[in-house]
XYZ file of C-alpha atoms in Angstrom:
327
model
C -6.081 -3.269 24.584
C -3.034 -4.118 22.668
C -3.430 -5.083 19.020
C -3.056 -8.844 18.158
C 0.412 -9.751 16.821
C 0.347 -12.021 13.733
C 2.971 -14.187 12.056
C 4.014 -13.527 8.363
C 1.909 -16.612 7.464
C -1.239 -15.166 9.135
C -0.633 -11.823 7.361
C -0.302 -13.618 3.955
C -3.497 -15.370 4.589
C -5.310 -12.086 5.223
C -3.779 -10.152 2.344
C -4.019 -13.106 -0.022
C -0.443 -12.947 -0.968
C 2.579 -15.106 -0.561
C 4.729 -15.073 2.577
C 7.842 -13.746 1.003
C 5.780 -10.858 -0.358
C 4.827 -9.965 3.177
C 8.562 -9.809 3.994
C 9.138 -7.592 1.056
C 6.388 -5.137 2.190
C 7.946 -5.112 5.697
C 11.454 -4.502 4.394
C 10.163 -1.639 2.183
C 8.443 -0.117 5.262
C 5.033 -0.378 3.587
C 3.865 -2.674 6.578
C 5.064 -1.951 9.986
C 6.327 -4.825 12.087
C 8.064 -5.746 15.330
C 10.386 -8.564 16.497
C 9.367 -11.173 19.020
C 12.546 -13.174 19.634
C 13.865 -13.940 16.155
C 10.396 -13.855 14.723
C 8.796 -10.992 12.864
C 5.249 -10.061 13.942
C 2.557 -7.646 12.507
C -0.138 -6.126 14.492
C -3.882 -6.483 13.400
C -4.089 -2.704 13.534
C -1.407 -2.246 11.000
C -2.863 -4.739 8.657
C -6.305 -3.004 8.987
C -4.689 0.290 8.255
C -2.881 -1.183 5.239
C -6.074 -2.579 3.810
C -7.913 0.641 4.269
C -5.193 2.578 2.626
C -5.958 0.514 -0.522
C -9.390 1.790 -0.554
C -8.899 5.375 0.334
C -5.561 6.424 -0.958
C -1.855 6.754 -0.057
C -0.901 6.011 3.528
C 0.412 8.659 5.785
C 4.247 9.187 5.383
C 4.915 8.411 9.106
C 4.473 4.663 8.250
C 5.969 4.435 4.765
C 9.617 3.994 3.663
C 10.241 4.918 0.177
C 8.699 8.413 0.014
C 10.762 11.445 -0.715
C 11.525 12.130 2.953
C 12.060 8.683 4.602
C 14.722 6.086 4.316
C 15.677 2.872 5.721
C 18.966 1.546 7.206
C 20.102 -2.055 6.575
C 22.606 -3.967 8.586
C 23.431 -6.715 6.087
C 21.620 -9.612 7.915
C 18.811 -10.271 5.559
C 15.490 -9.007 4.423
C 13.735 -9.387 7.863
C 16.336 -9.559 10.354
C 18.058 -6.393 9.135
C 17.516 -3.309 11.232
C 14.898 -0.983 9.578
C 15.277 2.653 10.782
C 13.064 5.411 9.524
C 14.659 8.988 9.354
C 13.928 12.116 7.447
C 15.995 12.442 4.184
C 17.653 15.740 5.366
C 19.105 13.542 8.224
C 20.696 10.877 6.152
C 23.957 12.662 5.540
C 24.574 12.839 9.143
C 23.214 9.262 10.054
C 26.741 7.740 10.513
C 26.507 5.485 7.523
C 29.559 5.768 5.314
C 27.639 4.383 2.216
C 24.197 5.500 1.272
C 22.598 3.654 -1.587
C 19.162 4.597 -3.239
C 17.034 2.293 -5.207
C 13.741 0.477 -4.985
C 14.349 -2.631 -7.200
C 14.998 -6.147 -5.754
C 18.335 -6.244 -7.627
C 19.810 -3.627 -5.248
C 19.358 -6.292 -2.570
C 21.961 -8.295 -4.233
C 24.489 -5.371 -4.129
C 24.110 -4.432 -0.491
C 25.914 -7.525 0.837
C 28.892 -6.888 -1.344
C 29.231 -3.419 0.142
C 28.761 -4.617 3.576
C 31.485 -7.248 2.964
C 33.901 -4.416 2.670
C 33.296 -3.469 6.301
C 31.300 -0.284 5.391
C 28.204 0.800 7.197
C 25.386 0.927 4.718
C 22.229 3.001 4.541
C 19.356 1.919 2.100
C 17.235 4.653 0.661
C 13.936 4.009 -1.172
C 13.647 7.367 -2.777
C 12.362 7.511 -6.372
C 14.861 7.883 -9.233
C 14.386 11.609 -9.871
C 14.893 12.429 -6.239
C 17.752 10.100 -5.890
C 19.787 11.835 -8.598
C 19.038 15.043 -6.999
C 20.258 13.774 -3.696
C 23.380 12.389 -5.345
C 24.008 15.899 -7.019
C 23.776 17.395 -3.453
C 26.061 14.892 -1.914
C 23.514 13.346 0.305
C 23.825 9.890 -1.024
C 26.701 7.712 -2.517
C 24.964 5.722 -5.299
C 21.689 6.078 -7.067
C 19.655 3.661 -9.158
C 17.754 5.009 -12.101
C 15.191 4.007 -14.620
C 14.115 7.387 -16.005
C 12.825 7.396 -19.606
C 13.169 10.548 -21.689
C 10.367 10.711 -24.366
C 12.181 13.192 -26.595
C 15.168 10.869 -27.251
C 13.442 7.504 -26.355
C 16.461 6.769 -24.159
C 16.884 5.835 -20.550
C 18.575 7.811 -17.752
C 21.470 9.651 -19.644
C 19.346 12.663 -20.514
C 18.152 12.970 -16.919
C 21.722 12.645 -15.651
C 22.824 15.573 -17.969
C 20.153 17.645 -16.626
C 20.170 16.848 -13.022
C 23.953 16.313 -12.346
C 25.470 19.324 -14.268
C 29.274 19.475 -13.962
C 29.343 16.330 -11.721
C 31.485 13.562 -13.146
C 29.876 10.171 -12.733
C 30.191 6.541 -13.597
C 27.062 4.709 -15.027
C 26.790 1.015 -14.537
C 23.925 -0.926 -16.295
C 22.451 -3.439 -13.946
C 19.661 -4.943 -16.096
C 16.533 -4.407 -18.136
C 13.017 -5.007 -16.824
C 9.554 -4.881 -18.267
C 7.165 -1.983 -17.375
C 3.463 -2.162 -17.884
C -0.007 -2.467 -16.315
C -1.369 -4.413 -13.316
C -4.899 -5.454 -14.146
C -7.435 -7.980 -12.585
C -6.937 -11.716 -13.590
C -8.235 -12.418 -17.052
C -8.179 -8.630 -17.823
C -12.045 -8.150 -17.767
C -11.788 -4.619 -19.149
C -9.521 -5.671 -21.994
C -6.750 -3.112 -21.154
C -4.022 -3.336 -23.772
C -2.159 -0.065 -24.205
C -1.475 3.518 -22.828
C -4.475 4.696 -24.853
C -6.770 2.835 -22.594
C -6.121 5.344 -19.966
C -8.412 7.710 -21.820
C -11.355 5.327 -21.694
C -14.102 6.700 -19.438
C -14.747 4.664 -16.327
C -11.126 3.395 -15.952
C -9.851 3.904 -12.382
C -6.077 3.820 -11.683
C -3.799 3.793 -8.707
C -0.768 5.950 -9.539
C 2.800 5.940 -8.197
C 4.462 8.694 -6.314
C 5.993 11.796 -7.932
C 9.732 11.267 -8.548
C 9.804 7.637 -9.277
C 10.532 6.297 -12.717
C 7.281 4.617 -13.261
C 5.367 7.856 -12.629
C 7.609 9.803 -14.897
C 7.026 7.227 -17.678
C 3.336 7.420 -17.237
C 3.188 11.180 -17.240
C 5.234 11.498 -20.510
C 3.098 8.821 -22.102
C -0.037 10.808 -21.328
C 1.437 13.941 -22.618
C 2.493 12.209 -25.850
C -0.994 10.938 -26.307
C -2.563 14.325 -25.369
C -4.496 12.663 -22.513
C -5.438 14.962 -19.691
C -4.294 13.317 -16.502
C -6.981 15.165 -14.406
C -9.616 13.306 -16.508
C -8.441 9.954 -15.294
C -10.226 8.701 -12.241
C -7.697 7.886 -9.420
C -4.693 9.757 -11.004
C -4.196 11.791 -7.759
C -3.955 8.568 -5.729
C -0.435 7.440 -5.076
C 1.308 4.250 -3.825
C 4.804 4.012 -2.625
C 5.917 0.794 -4.341
C 5.121 -1.702 -7.124
C 3.888 -4.222 -4.638
C 1.405 -1.900 -2.913
C 0.179 -0.814 -6.282
C -0.511 -4.308 -7.580
C -2.106 -5.060 -4.234
C -4.564 -2.300 -4.456
C -5.696 -3.556 -7.948
C -5.896 -7.028 -6.624
C -8.259 -5.947 -3.774
C -10.558 -3.976 -6.274
C -9.179 -0.512 -5.251
C -8.490 0.411 -8.919
C -8.857 -1.207 -12.363
C -5.264 -0.475 -13.325
C -1.869 0.182 -11.829
C 1.665 0.890 -13.416
C 4.743 -0.950 -12.431
C 7.414 -3.603 -13.304
C 6.691 -7.206 -13.992
C 8.156 -8.408 -10.811
C 5.970 -6.150 -8.722
C 3.042 -8.487 -9.597
C 4.787 -11.664 -8.484
C 3.232 -13.230 -5.411
C 0.086 -11.086 -5.721
C -2.912 -13.351 -6.406
C -5.600 -12.242 -8.950
C -3.281 -10.055 -10.859
C -2.176 -10.092 -14.406
C 0.661 -8.008 -15.894
C 0.305 -6.367 -19.284
C 3.850 -5.691 -20.670
C 4.307 -2.410 -22.392
C 7.833 -1.116 -22.461
C 11.401 -2.545 -21.731
C 13.280 -0.091 -19.485
C 16.865 0.017 -18.396
C 18.114 0.133 -14.785
C 21.451 1.868 -14.143
C 23.518 2.575 -11.207
C 25.148 5.924 -10.818
C 27.941 7.175 -8.628
C 30.488 10.051 -8.415
C 33.723 9.271 -10.111
C 35.432 10.618 -6.989
C 34.155 7.376 -5.248
C 35.260 5.113 -7.946
C 38.349 3.824 -6.062
C 36.719 3.249 -2.892
C 36.337 -0.352 -1.583
C 32.369 -0.303 -1.906
C 32.256 0.974 -5.611
C 35.038 -1.539 -6.560
C 33.223 -4.313 -5.136
C 29.987 -3.327 -6.972
C 31.844 -2.902 -10.319
C 33.508 -6.330 -9.988
C 30.378 -8.122 -9.047
C 28.083 -6.655 -11.678
C 30.679 -7.479 -14.339
C 30.806 -11.103 -13.170
C 28.838 -14.112 -14.443
C 27.704 -14.612 -10.780
C 25.551 -11.315 -10.914
C 23.812 -12.485 -14.188
C 23.253 -15.900 -12.583
C 21.783 -14.222 -9.525
C 19.478 -12.064 -11.606
C 18.279 -15.091 -13.420
C 17.456 -16.730 -10.237
C 15.425 -13.631 -9.187
C 13.752 -13.809 -12.592
C 12.263 -11.197 -14.864
C 15.420 -9.322 -15.875
C 17.018 -8.625 -19.281
C 20.783 -9.151 -18.865
C 21.822 -8.493 -22.377
C 23.496 -5.105 -21.337
C 24.255 -6.048 -17.755
C 27.790 -4.735 -16.863
C 28.038 -1.976 -19.408
C 29.883 1.008 -17.966
C 30.341 4.472 -19.051
C 31.656 7.754 -17.505
C 30.896 11.310 -18.290
């Protein structure tokens, strides 16, 4: 018997989230979907699988975009109507797309129409920052977003670029700042306040995947505080996005999750504990600087329009937006 197909409104009701959050999960590939006419539909079986994953751990890679080896193409027609196509990461350089952009944050969605407007074919990848920079170094993607904190220098991105992109001349464009912290239950019943609380016995967490900026931030904080990660209940459980991480906490699958402030928006029953401002940069090879795609991004990010668009999205620090450096 075929599984029941549900509307986005039906899914939102079952998961206790807002409808736009359902669309975000679908776009990120965290929730498989199909099209019936012009309407998106989700099977009851996939919803059940998604809910079960929140209790038992990370979902199989065959149904998640944003892992190290899966990516998603985008045809410029919107968050739901766009064509989502899963493919192994080793295949993206031969996918036929002329521009491959890697980044998980919603502000990347603002950039894609600008690239598509140049007539280029665009592929969107959801790889984590560390793996994105590695892919950029190997020539497998065109542009990579990064929010990697270096504990030794207390700076973002540049130390990692020098380590992971040796000899490669790149341009670095600052998109925005955003707040990183903890997702906890509403009213914070366990009174979680800082990174030190991760050492408290009985606290369970849902972690992020290796290679993403949030995971690297967490691991460096644990090292600095001499907290053994293996002593943290749930440390080995991974989620592929901020939304899924917050959703698992909301459903009672963990006491705490790490992510950015916007990841908790639209998730009922969640509070966000802000801990650290991070900087989100866009990196590309200087050899691509004069292409129509990169020129359109540089122009847009340096414009008042981009800051206004970020303000509409909400939750961003734009005090350094548009800063550009080359090395």
